[in-house]
XYZ file of C-alpha atoms in Angstrom:
779
model
C 79.857 125.269 179.640
C 82.490 124.024 177.284
C 86.086 124.658 178.069
C 88.153 127.189 176.119
C 90.026 124.415 174.378
C 86.830 122.776 173.224
C 85.449 126.082 171.973
C 88.561 126.988 170.046
C 88.668 123.537 168.489
C 85.095 123.927 167.239
C 85.879 127.388 165.865
C 88.986 126.101 164.101
C 86.992 123.395 162.377
C 85.011 126.157 160.697
C 88.041 128.025 159.508
C 88.706 130.048 162.617
C 91.861 130.695 164.630
C 92.881 128.295 167.376
C 94.947 129.718 170.217
C 96.630 126.736 171.801
C 98.921 128.703 174.055
C 100.314 132.134 174.363
C 102.403 132.906 171.276
C 100.983 130.050 169.132
C 98.311 130.583 166.481
C 97.094 127.649 164.365
C 95.106 128.202 161.116
C 93.103 125.354 159.580
C 92.020 126.197 156.011
C 88.702 124.779 154.907
C 89.055 121.622 152.751
C 89.406 122.341 149.034
C 86.463 120.981 147.104
C 87.504 118.975 144.029
C 86.183 120.550 140.832
C 85.586 118.356 137.802
C 85.970 118.365 134.859
C 89.452 119.929 134.828
C 91.668 121.325 132.125
C 95.420 121.606 132.669
C 97.429 123.437 130.059
C 96.261 125.857 127.402
C 94.730 124.336 124.294
C 95.734 126.405 121.220
C 92.992 128.516 119.775
C 91.260 127.501 116.598
C 92.853 128.887 113.444
C 90.957 131.517 111.530
C 88.757 129.929 108.858
C 89.563 126.479 110.223
C 88.728 123.893 107.584
C 87.271 120.538 108.400
C 89.504 118.081 106.595
C 89.666 114.430 105.794
C 92.468 113.952 108.319
C 90.072 114.903 111.145
C 87.710 112.160 110.044
C 90.614 109.716 109.975
C 91.473 110.632 113.565
C 87.880 110.194 114.743
C 87.665 106.889 112.913
C 90.953 105.672 114.385
C 89.803 106.475 117.933
C 86.455 104.795 117.382
C 87.967 101.670 115.824
C 90.693 101.420 118.458
C 88.247 100.945 121.304
C 90.101 99.903 124.433
C 92.929 98.289 122.423
C 94.401 101.535 121.088
C 94.544 104.342 123.621
C 97.249 106.488 121.998
C 97.054 108.053 118.550
C 100.222 109.557 117.063
C 99.694 112.291 114.479
C 102.873 112.260 112.407
C 103.824 114.568 109.550
C 106.163 117.267 108.312
C 106.175 120.662 109.947
C 103.348 122.875 108.746
C 100.723 120.278 107.846
C 98.432 121.227 110.735
C 98.963 118.436 113.282
C 98.579 120.759 116.279
C 95.356 122.257 114.908
C 93.905 118.796 114.352
C 94.813 117.720 117.877
C 93.428 120.938 119.353
C 90.191 120.543 117.407
C 89.822 116.977 118.661
C 90.563 117.980 122.257
C 88.267 120.983 122.166
C 85.437 118.913 120.688
C 85.816 116.190 123.336
C 85.892 118.798 126.112
C 82.858 120.686 124.907
C 80.927 117.442 124.460
C 81.629 116.464 128.081
C 83.481 113.329 127.030
C 86.458 113.865 129.368
C 86.864 114.715 133.055
C 90.521 115.707 132.690
C 92.066 117.374 129.679
C 95.834 117.908 129.739
C 97.636 119.838 126.984
C 101.424 119.487 127.219
C 104.232 121.013 125.181
C 106.369 117.926 124.461
C 109.343 119.497 122.713
C 111.727 118.085 125.372
C 111.772 115.607 128.242
C 112.234 118.496 130.684
C 109.068 120.177 129.412
C 107.099 116.935 129.708
C 108.241 116.123 133.251
C 107.601 119.700 134.409
C 104.035 119.561 133.055
C 103.460 116.117 134.560
C 104.720 117.322 137.954
C 102.376 120.315 137.972
C 99.463 118.098 137.015
C 100.425 115.611 139.733
C 100.107 118.265 142.418
C 96.669 119.249 141.122
C 94.966 115.901 140.617
C 97.015 113.407 142.659
C 97.796 115.452 145.801
C 101.525 115.255 145.080
C 104.060 117.315 147.007
C 105.219 120.188 144.730
C 108.634 120.110 146.385
C 109.319 116.628 144.959
C 108.777 116.810 141.159
C 109.885 113.231 140.500
C 107.397 111.876 142.984
C 104.739 114.150 141.532
C 105.306 112.619 138.091
C 104.981 109.103 139.522
C 101.819 110.070 141.398
C 100.259 111.444 138.219
C 101.037 108.328 136.145
C 99.684 106.146 138.947
C 96.545 108.248 139.125
C 96.032 107.997 135.352
C 96.443 104.229 135.599
C 93.981 103.692 138.457
C 91.341 106.426 138.225
C 87.831 105.815 136.999
C 87.669 109.327 135.626
C 87.886 109.884 131.866
C 91.016 111.642 130.749
C 92.673 112.895 127.566
C 96.385 113.748 127.497
C 97.706 115.630 124.448
C 101.472 115.751 123.997
C 102.105 118.350 121.310
C 105.218 118.508 119.096
C 107.172 115.564 120.473
C 110.735 116.248 119.372
C 112.490 113.054 120.408
C 110.975 109.585 120.963
C 113.358 109.127 123.900
C 111.728 112.068 125.671
C 108.736 109.850 126.500
C 110.713 106.861 127.752
C 108.949 105.814 130.952
C 106.472 108.680 130.573
C 103.925 107.316 128.106
C 100.386 107.744 129.414
C 99.279 104.317 130.678
C 96.854 102.087 128.806
C 93.513 102.565 130.502
C 90.016 102.017 129.179
C 88.907 105.396 130.531
C 91.899 107.267 129.088
C 93.091 108.513 125.712
C 96.388 110.012 124.613
C 97.148 112.040 121.513
C 100.704 112.808 120.369
C 101.721 115.152 117.564
C 105.209 114.749 116.147
C 107.352 115.118 113.064
C 109.068 111.841 113.935
C 108.387 108.452 112.361
C 110.871 106.373 114.337
C 110.130 102.736 115.061
C 110.611 103.572 118.755
C 107.255 105.356 118.694
C 105.401 102.131 118.046
C 104.208 100.012 120.929
C 101.200 98.320 122.496
C 98.093 100.463 122.335
C 99.613 103.031 119.936
C 98.657 103.808 116.358
C 100.368 106.223 113.978
C 98.269 108.378 111.677
C 100.210 110.082 108.904
C 98.998 113.632 108.372
C 99.600 115.007 104.900
C 98.893 118.194 103.009
C 95.536 119.773 102.359
C 93.776 118.372 99.333
C 93.382 120.749 96.405
C 89.735 121.284 97.356
C 90.530 121.926 101.024
C 93.186 124.449 100.004
C 90.830 126.330 97.704
C 88.096 126.365 100.357
C 90.514 127.765 102.934
C 91.870 130.518 100.687
C 88.385 131.416 99.511
C 87.175 131.758 103.108
C 90.206 133.842 104.141
C 89.860 136.191 101.187
C 86.117 136.512 101.743
C 86.688 137.483 105.384
C 88.767 140.394 104.075
C 86.160 141.297 101.440
C 88.449 139.971 98.726
C 87.730 137.631 95.865
C 90.235 136.312 93.340
C 88.620 133.075 92.245
C 90.454 132.597 88.908
C 93.850 132.560 90.673
C 93.029 130.802 93.941
C 93.541 127.246 92.694
C 96.840 128.200 91.029
C 98.069 129.892 94.218
C 97.202 126.809 96.266
C 99.201 124.664 93.853
C 102.160 127.071 93.941
C 102.235 126.706 97.721
C 102.068 122.936 97.513
C 98.805 122.744 99.513
C 100.791 123.192 102.731
C 98.448 124.619 105.422
C 101.137 126.728 107.109
C 102.227 128.239 103.794
C 98.637 128.947 102.762
C 97.922 130.778 106.020
C 101.050 132.926 105.914
C 100.791 133.684 102.206
C 97.170 134.814 102.319
C 97.879 136.981 105.380
C 100.785 138.611 103.546
C 98.831 139.368 100.389
C 95.853 140.748 102.340
C 98.144 143.000 104.403
C 99.812 144.366 101.264
C 96.649 144.577 99.191
C 97.987 142.182 96.544
C 95.973 140.044 94.189
C 96.688 136.323 94.048
C 98.334 136.829 90.653
C 100.616 139.543 92.028
C 101.574 137.361 94.981
C 102.280 134.408 92.686
C 104.667 136.588 90.695
C 106.571 137.502 93.858
C 106.631 133.897 95.042
C 107.984 132.669 91.688
C 110.825 135.196 91.753
C 113.833 133.169 92.875
C 115.794 136.311 93.664
C 113.405 136.770 96.583
C 113.788 134.688 99.709
C 110.789 132.902 101.188
C 111.083 135.133 104.251
C 110.303 138.146 102.056
C 106.915 136.834 100.877
C 105.405 136.043 104.287
C 104.548 138.332 107.211
C 107.167 139.443 109.721
C 107.397 137.307 112.850
C 105.317 139.768 114.840
C 102.467 139.608 112.330
C 102.149 135.862 111.805
C 98.600 134.483 111.807
C 97.051 131.942 114.174
C 99.818 132.208 116.799
C 102.423 130.756 114.428
C 105.859 130.663 116.016
C 107.959 130.528 112.842
C 107.848 131.718 109.270
C 107.795 129.063 106.561
C 111.524 129.218 105.899
C 112.403 128.448 109.544
C 109.800 125.741 110.080
C 112.008 122.827 109.104
C 115.394 124.035 110.397
C 115.163 122.156 113.707
C 114.061 118.977 111.926
C 117.082 119.221 109.631
C 119.415 119.699 112.599
C 117.971 116.649 114.346
C 118.184 114.505 111.220
C 121.779 115.603 110.685
C 122.670 114.565 114.241
C 121.459 111.008 113.674
C 123.876 108.326 112.517
C 125.585 108.598 110.073
C 126.180 112.015 111.590
C 126.593 114.977 109.297
C 125.185 113.410 106.121
C 121.438 114.097 106.254
C 121.782 117.831 105.640
C 124.056 117.579 102.555
C 121.841 114.818 101.118
C 118.823 117.105 101.525
C 120.767 119.959 99.924
C 121.372 117.759 96.888
C 117.740 116.646 96.844
C 116.692 120.307 96.920
C 117.834 120.814 93.299
C 116.083 117.719 91.943
C 112.462 116.902 91.121
C 110.269 117.268 94.218
C 107.774 114.726 92.913
C 110.152 111.789 92.785
C 113.910 111.262 93.035
C 115.179 107.711 92.459
C 117.320 106.730 95.409
C 119.909 105.472 92.900
C 120.560 109.130 92.092
C 121.134 110.128 95.714
C 123.436 107.159 96.317
C 125.382 107.383 93.022
C 129.204 107.750 93.064
C 129.192 111.510 92.269
C 126.991 112.043 95.335
C 129.171 109.814 97.513
C 132.264 111.767 96.478
C 130.571 115.051 97.352
C 129.352 113.737 100.708
C 132.856 112.528 101.564
C 134.277 116.001 100.909
C 131.526 117.635 102.951
C 131.937 115.276 105.903
C 135.716 115.637 105.871
C 135.409 119.441 105.922
C 132.920 119.269 108.796
C 135.170 117.010 110.893
C 138.271 119.102 110.252
C 136.321 122.244 111.150
C 135.611 120.703 114.556
C 139.334 120.180 114.982
C 139.143 116.373 115.061
C 141.998 115.359 112.760
C 142.513 111.856 114.098
C 139.688 109.940 112.443
C 138.566 111.431 109.162
C 136.808 108.806 106.978
C 138.047 108.974 103.422
C 134.888 107.703 101.745
C 131.132 107.671 102.176
C 129.520 104.367 101.294
C 126.315 103.835 99.370
C 124.751 102.393 102.518
C 125.634 105.494 104.524
C 123.960 107.711 101.935
C 120.880 105.479 102.038
C 120.882 105.676 105.847
C 121.031 109.473 105.647
C 117.908 109.398 103.493
C 116.213 107.296 106.155
C 117.186 109.876 108.765
C 115.431 112.533 106.717
C 112.415 110.255 106.428
C 112.332 109.736 110.200
C 111.991 113.520 110.606
C 109.290 113.726 107.867
C 111.524 115.813 105.611
C 111.249 113.324 102.754
C 108.707 110.659 101.899
C 109.362 107.329 100.285
C 106.884 106.755 97.460
C 104.858 103.621 98.310
C 104.648 100.866 95.722
C 107.274 102.375 93.421
C 109.171 99.891 91.263
C 112.329 101.877 91.892
C 112.708 103.267 95.406
C 111.857 106.940 95.116
C 111.697 109.838 97.544
C 109.597 112.997 97.455
C 110.458 116.372 98.957
C 108.011 119.256 99.273
C 109.152 122.011 96.944
C 108.993 124.623 99.712
C 111.276 122.445 101.845
C 113.621 122.358 98.862
C 113.552 126.129 98.476
C 114.067 126.742 102.185
C 116.996 124.296 102.159
C 118.670 126.044 99.222
C 118.208 129.450 100.801
C 119.550 128.230 104.154
C 122.581 126.752 102.377
C 123.313 130.104 100.771
C 122.669 131.966 104.010
C 125.103 129.746 105.917
C 127.800 130.658 103.403
C 127.034 134.358 103.723
C 127.034 134.201 107.527
C 130.394 132.444 107.391
C 131.942 135.480 105.686
C 131.832 133.701 102.338
C 129.400 136.210 100.922
C 126.560 135.688 98.460
C 128.973 134.601 95.748
C 130.077 131.623 97.834
C 126.460 130.786 98.600
C 125.639 130.756 94.906
C 128.714 128.623 94.249
C 127.570 126.017 96.779
C 124.136 125.721 95.173
C 125.828 125.453 91.775
C 128.038 122.644 93.051
C 124.942 120.899 94.420
C 123.299 121.172 91.002
C 126.365 119.941 89.136
C 126.748 116.987 91.498
C 123.061 116.122 91.121
C 123.320 116.403 87.336
C 126.313 114.075 87.300
C 124.373 111.610 89.437
C 121.393 111.702 87.058
C 123.787 111.172 84.151
C 125.443 108.274 85.962
C 122.141 106.471 86.569
C 120.801 107.146 83.054
C 120.571 103.743 81.320
C 122.495 103.299 78.061
C 120.821 100.202 76.650
C 118.112 98.732 78.835
C 115.087 100.909 79.294
C 112.730 101.065 82.237
C 109.905 103.490 81.494
C 109.292 104.337 85.138
C 112.961 105.039 85.816
C 113.374 106.954 82.544
C 110.388 109.195 83.307
C 111.813 109.963 86.749
C 115.289 110.676 85.375
C 113.903 112.968 82.682
C 111.922 114.928 85.264
C 115.009 115.216 87.453
C 117.149 116.297 84.502
C 114.730 119.125 83.784
C 114.571 120.108 87.443
C 118.318 120.223 88.026
C 118.874 122.182 84.800
C 116.878 125.043 86.303
C 119.294 125.265 89.223
C 122.517 125.358 87.238
C 123.441 129.061 86.962
C 124.277 129.864 83.349
C 126.923 132.389 84.378
C 128.897 129.590 86.004
C 129.209 127.447 82.899
C 132.739 126.606 81.842
C 133.233 124.537 78.687
C 131.041 121.761 77.328
C 132.719 118.785 78.925
C 130.622 118.917 82.065
C 127.244 117.772 83.215
C 125.480 120.908 81.991
C 126.111 120.020 78.356
C 125.376 116.311 78.768
C 122.136 117.112 80.531
C 120.855 118.962 77.470
C 121.721 116.006 75.255
C 119.885 113.622 77.557
C 116.783 115.805 77.536
C 116.735 115.897 73.764
C 117.503 112.214 73.338
C 114.607 111.423 75.666
C 112.226 113.300 73.359
C 112.024 116.636 75.184
C 113.151 118.768 72.253
C 111.725 122.077 73.466
C 113.292 121.658 76.901
C 116.613 120.706 75.314
C 116.577 123.806 73.105
C 115.772 126.019 76.088
C 118.562 124.359 78.063
C 121.147 125.037 75.372
C 119.930 128.611 74.943
C 120.600 129.171 78.646
C 123.958 127.483 78.216
C 124.847 129.780 75.326
C 123.907 132.818 77.395
C 126.240 131.637 80.136
C 129.100 130.991 77.722
C 128.645 134.445 76.236
C 129.150 136.192 79.572
C 132.634 137.636 79.638
C 133.504 136.546 76.090
C 135.299 139.041 73.922
C 132.999 140.967 71.653
C 134.776 139.672 68.520
C 134.547 136.064 69.729
C 130.936 135.974 70.863
C 129.146 133.122 69.166
C 132.353 131.808 67.551
C 134.152 130.195 70.461
C 134.532 126.422 70.154
C 132.063 125.746 72.972
C 129.614 128.302 71.624
C 129.676 126.695 68.172
C 128.840 123.306 69.667
C 125.998 124.795 71.695
C 124.599 126.750 68.746
C 124.451 123.513 66.779
C 122.353 121.929 69.516
C 120.036 124.918 69.684
C 119.348 124.676 65.960
C 119.042 120.878 66.071
C 116.503 120.793 68.870
C 114.663 123.723 67.299
C 114.170 121.482 64.269
C 113.160 118.522 66.420
C 110.667 120.722 68.248
C 108.857 121.433 64.988
C 110.485 124.543 63.504
C 112.596 123.318 60.546
C 112.475 126.661 58.735
C 113.871 128.529 61.732
C 116.431 125.779 62.242
C 117.560 126.024 58.593
C 118.281 129.725 59.052
C 120.210 129.031 62.256
C 122.180 126.212 60.620
C 123.126 128.424 57.662
C 124.581 131.084 59.942
C 126.300 128.493 62.089
C 127.807 126.706 59.078
C 129.518 129.876 57.878
C 131.090 130.363 61.311
C 132.157 126.713 61.643
C 133.794 126.658 58.210
C 135.638 129.808 59.157
C 136.789 128.547 62.570
C 136.966 124.742 62.268
C 137.151 123.921 58.580
C 136.527 120.258 57.636
C 135.784 119.184 61.173
C 133.289 116.444 62.170
C 131.244 119.169 63.853
C 131.097 121.099 60.570
C 129.804 118.000 58.779
C 127.222 117.543 61.534
C 125.938 121.072 60.920
C 125.785 120.432 57.162
C 123.720 117.341 57.930
C 121.364 119.384 60.103
C 121.010 122.050 57.415
C 120.246 119.483 54.700
C 117.588 117.837 56.830
C 116.063 121.177 57.814
C 115.860 122.184 54.145
C 114.005 118.980 53.337
C 111.595 119.298 56.248
C 110.970 122.915 55.278
C 109.539 121.705 51.963
C 112.540 121.558 49.616
C 113.455 117.872 49.175
C 115.476 118.582 46.033
C 117.754 120.922 47.942
C 118.063 118.293 50.681
C 119.106 115.620 48.163
C 121.747 117.922 46.638
C 123.054 118.865 50.088
C 123.273 115.245 51.219
C 125.023 114.158 48.015
C 127.651 116.864 48.508
C 127.989 116.021 52.204
C 128.471 112.324 51.510
C 131.105 113.018 48.853
C 133.002 115.316 51.203
C 132.771 112.740 53.992
C 134.342 110.097 51.771
C 137.066 112.496 50.715
C 137.834 113.641 54.241
C 137.756 110.208 55.826
C 139.853 108.038 53.551
C 141.384 104.768 54.600
C 144.810 106.395 54.637
C 143.740 108.962 57.220
C 141.635 106.552 59.223
C 143.785 106.759 62.382
C 143.838 110.551 62.373
C 140.139 110.916 61.647
C 139.169 108.414 64.309
C 141.215 110.257 66.920
C 139.488 113.515 66.015
C 136.090 111.845 66.053
C 136.752 110.207 69.412
C 137.624 113.599 70.855
C 134.506 115.058 69.276
C 132.349 112.296 70.708
C 133.897 112.661 74.148
C 133.359 116.414 74.210
C 129.786 115.964 73.094
C 129.332 113.123 75.614
C 127.732 111.126 72.791
C 127.693 107.538 73.965
C 125.986 106.345 70.801
C 128.824 107.835 68.721
C 131.334 106.093 70.963
C 129.631 102.758 70.314
C 129.800 103.368 66.555
C 133.482 104.256 66.717
C 134.234 101.100 68.674
C 132.360 99.004 66.135
C 134.141 100.811 63.334
C 137.533 100.050 64.842
C 136.679 96.363 65.064
C 135.448 96.240 61.479
C 138.659 97.568 59.949
C 140.343 94.256 59.377
C 137.178 92.650 58.065
C 136.292 95.141 55.345
C 138.962 97.768 54.762
C 137.703 98.532 51.293
C 134.265 99.482 52.568
C 135.544 101.448 55.538
C 135.381 105.046 54.256
C 131.593 105.116 53.902
C 131.361 104.149 57.570
C 133.578 106.911 58.846
C 131.420 109.275 60.939
C 129.321 111.136 59.938
C 128.985 109.274 56.610
C 126.362 106.799 57.917
C 123.992 109.609 58.859
C 124.618 111.299 55.524
C 123.801 108.095 53.635
C 120.618 107.702 55.610
C 119.604 111.319 54.980
C 120.370 111.098 51.287
C 118.266 107.961 50.846
C 115.346 109.443 52.782
C 115.238 112.633 50.800
C 115.631 110.788 47.505
C 112.337 109.212 48.396
C 110.808 112.544 49.308
C 112.020 113.926 45.968
C 110.052 111.265 44.107
C 112.308 108.167 44.000
C 110.743 105.752 46.518
C 112.117 102.593 44.853
C 115.688 103.882 44.825
C 115.297 105.118 48.407
C 114.089 101.697 49.569
C 116.976 99.926 47.829
C 119.615 102.237 49.320
C 118.107 101.944 52.769
C 117.940 98.162 52.550
C 121.646 98.079 51.677
C 122.431 100.503 54.494
C 120.391 98.492 56.958
C 122.261 95.308 56.115
C 125.596 97.013 56.773
C 124.333 98.495 60.031
C 123.625 95.023 61.369
C 127.364 94.396 61.710
C 128.385 97.836 62.911
C 125.622 99.360 65.020
C 124.022 98.155 68.221
C 120.357 97.236 68.106
C 119.505 100.210 70.313
C 121.377 102.739 68.166
C 118.946 105.541 67.199
C 120.376 105.656 63.653
C 119.617 101.985 63.152
C 116.086 102.415 64.476
C 115.551 105.420 62.198
C 116.881 103.481 59.202
C 114.488 100.602 59.920
C 111.597 103.039 59.907
C 112.748 104.729 56.718
C 113.165 101.412 54.901
C 109.674 100.226 55.869
C 108.213 103.614 54.958
C 109.690 103.706 51.464
C 109.047 100.011 50.909
C 105.363 100.773 51.402
C 105.545 103.877 49.225
C 107.253 101.801 46.528
C 104.200 99.517 46.412
C 104.848 96.799 49.003
C 102.850 97.728 52.142
C 102.323 94.029 52.855
C 106.003 93.684 53.736
C 106.198 97.097 55.408
C 103.452 96.540 57.997
C 105.155 93.586 59.785
C 108.433 95.532 59.749
C 106.731 98.550 61.288
C 104.953 96.426 63.894
C 108.238 94.857 64.993
C 109.976 98.245 64.974
C 107.260 99.840 67.098
C 107.722 97.195 69.792
C 111.489 97.774 69.793
C 111.166 101.566 69.884
C 108.680 101.403 72.738
C 111.112 99.238 74.688
C 114.287 101.169 73.822
C 113.168 104.787 73.387
C 109.923 104.754 75.333
C 106.278 105.110 74.284
C 106.386 108.918 74.239
C 109.561 109.426 72.207
C 108.964 111.348 68.936
C 110.427 108.494 66.856
C 107.996 106.056 68.478
C 105.101 108.401 67.749
C 106.230 108.721 64.116
C 106.251 104.945 63.675
C 102.759 104.728 65.175
C 101.564 107.209 62.549
C 103.219 105.347 59.669
C 101.816 101.998 60.814
C 98.279 103.347 61.248
C 98.401 105.070 57.876
C 99.383 101.917 56.008
C 96.891 99.764 57.882
C 94.247 102.070 56.515
C 95.758 101.991 53.043
C 95.505 98.196 52.839
C 91.844 98.232 53.822
C 91.694 98.144 57.633
C 90.299 101.662 57.832
C 88.355 101.219 61.061
C 91.451 100.058 62.911
C 93.488 102.859 61.371
C 90.999 105.470 62.619
C 91.198 104.058 66.148
C 95.007 104.071 66.101
C 95.193 107.587 64.698
C 92.667 108.897 67.216
C 94.740 107.496 70.088
C 97.936 108.841 68.522
C 96.505 112.315 68.047
C 95.568 112.510 71.725
C 99.078 111.439 72.745
C 100.818 113.822 70.323
C 98.673 116.738 71.473
C 99.597 115.988 75.076
C 103.305 115.338 74.447
C 104.225 117.563 71.482
C 101.466 120.172 71.523
C 98.581 120.830 69.166
C 100.650 122.988 66.796
C 103.583 120.624 66.336
C 104.019 119.565 62.675
C 103.734 115.869 63.552
C 100.474 116.519 65.398
C 99.091 118.470 62.442
C 100.054 115.690 60.021
C 98.254 113.115 62.178
C 95.198 115.376 62.383
C 95.123 115.594 58.583
C 95.630 111.830 58.126
C 92.869 111.102 60.635
C 90.458 113.456 58.889
C 91.112 111.728 55.564
C 90.714 108.305 57.131
C 87.416 109.261 58.764
C 86.122 110.681 55.489
C 87.047 107.512 53.586
C 85.433 105.342 56.242
C 82.276 107.391 55.820
C 82.379 106.814 52.065
C 83.237 110.356 51.093
C 85.304 111.020 47.993
C 88.568 112.549 49.187
C-alpha cells in the first residue's frame, strides 16, 4: 500500500491538494495548454461602407514583392487618409485567412505605450515575468527573432521615430511588421523597411463611398455627390464625418455644401459632435492635425513651422512656390513671431534678430516630415501643396488662439489679415518683372487669387499696400474678371466708415474706381466701362483737376467709346487728350510733372510706368525738343489716337503714325513694356489693312514669339495677336492653315476668356468665314 506521501504526490499531479505537513497546503495548477493562433490587442473594426482602394493593392503588392528582404511596411500619410483602416483591413484579412499564428495590434503613439504592449505580450507568448517589464520586452523580441511561428505586428500611429529605437520588430522570414505613421523622417528608413505613401481617395473612390453611405440611409443625391467629394478634398476622414452630419440633420448634399462653403462657420460646426463621430473616430476634422502641427513646431528651427503653415494657409493649396514662403516679407514676419514667442517664455537673453531663408526652408521640411505639406515631385520650381482643409483648420486655430488669449475675435481676424498681407507681399516680391517663366507665373497668379480671398475688405487702408498691387498683378497677368472683382471688394472696404459726402470721391476710391472700370473693359464689357469712366471722370475733374490719374481715365473712356462701336468719338477724345497732355506737360514744367508722375506711379505700384519715367529722365538731354510728347500719359494717348484713326477708316495714316511711334519707343521703352508690345501689334495690323500683309505677317510672327515669352501664352494680348496672324494668313491664301490656327485659338479663348467674351465671338465669326471660304462658298 503506498505511503501517504506517495498518494498525495499522485493526487497533486492531477490538480489536487498536497498536505506536506500540518499547516502547509501546496496547490499545483494543471499546466496551461498553449493556444494558437493568438491575437494580442484589439484590431479596430472595419469602417462602415469600407471601400477597397488602390492603396490596399499597393500594400499587398509591396508585401508580396518584398519577400524575405522587406519585413516591415510603413504606411505614411497625413492624418485622416485612412492609414489605420488599411492596416486593420490587411491584418484582419491575414488573420481570417490563417496566414499568421500571432497577430499583435499596438497603439504606438509613445514609447511608453509600445513598451507596455510589448511587456504584456512577452508574458503571454514568451513566459516572461510580469514583474519585470524590461525583461519581458527583451523576451518578446527574442521570441519574435527565433520562433518558427508566423507573426504579424502592427504598430499603429507611430508619433515619433525615436519611440521605436531598439524596439523594431526583428527581421525574420516568418514575421511581418506594419507601421502606420504621419512621419516621413529619414530615421524611419532601414534594412528590411519600405515606406508606402498613402494619399487621398481618388475621385471615383470618394463618389463610391458617399453613394454607399447615402444608400444605407435610403438617401440619394447623385447630382451633388461628386461636387461634395471635391469640396472635401477627397479626404476619407472628412467624407465620413460630413456624410454622417448631413444624414443626421436630414440635409441634401447641396445644402451641406452651402454650409461648408460659409467661411463664417467653423469646421467644427459642420461635422458631428465628438460623441457622435462615425467609425470610432477620436477627433473631429479640425482637431486631427493639431498634434502634428505641435510636433512640427517643436522640431529645429523651433517655433517656425506653425507660423510658416499659417502663412501657407492663405495661399493656393495646389502649389505654393517655396520662393514665396522664403521671401524677405515672410522672413521679417517669422522673425517678429519668433521674437514674441521667446519673450513670452521669459527668455530675454538670446533673442535672434532675424530669420534666415534657410531656416524658413527648414521649417517647411519640418512640416513635410509630419505630412502637413507635400513637395510637388518633378516641379521646375520647388513647390509645396497643402490640403485645403488643413489650411482652413490652421486659420481657424490661429483665430481661436487669439480669442483664447483674451484678444477676442477682432484680434483673431487681425492675425489672419496680417498673414494674408504678408503672403501677398511675398507673392509680389517673387513676381518677375522682365524674365518670364510660365510655370512660375501660373503658380504666382493662382496664389495671388487665393490670397486675395483672405484679405478682409474692411481692413483695407489706402492703396499703397499689397492689396492694391495684387489687383494690378492679376489684371496684368490677363485675369481681367478676377482683377475687377478684386477691386470691387477693395472699393467696398474703402467705403466702410467713409463720410456719406465723400463716398466714392476719396483719393483712394477714385484710383480703385478707375481700375474697376478698366478691368471691366478688359473683361469684355466696353459699354459698361464707358458709363463707369464717364461718371468717374466727372468726379476726378472735380477733385483732382489736371492730374495724371484724370488723364488716365480720359484715356480709358476714349478707348471704351471706340470698343463700344464709336471710333469717331474715340478719335476726337484721343485728339483732345493728346493736346491737353502736351499743354500740361511742357518742357518748362518737366521737373514738376515728373515728380507728380513718379508719386502717381509709386502709389499705383506701376513698375512699367517707373521704367518709362526712368527712360524719360535719361532722354532729356538727348532730345529736349521732343520731350513733351513723351511725358506720361502722352505715349498711350498717341497710341490710342493712331489705333482709332485706323478704325475710323484711315489705315494708311494709322500705320504711318504707329511706325513713327514705334521708332521713338525703341529708345525710351524696354522691350518687355506692354505699350511697346501693343504698338508693335497695332502697326502690323494697320500695315496689313493698308495693303501690305506680306510685311505684316513676319512682324506678327516675331511679335507672337515675344508675347508668348514675356506675357505668357494665355495673356489676352497674346491671344489677340494669334487671331490677327491667323486672319492674315488666310487673307493671303493659306486658308487651310488659318482654319487650323483659328480652331485652336477658339478653343483656348473659350477656356480662358469664356464663350461670350467679345474676342471669343470675333474669332468664332472669323473662323466661320474662313471655313466657308475654304469650302468655296460665296461669303
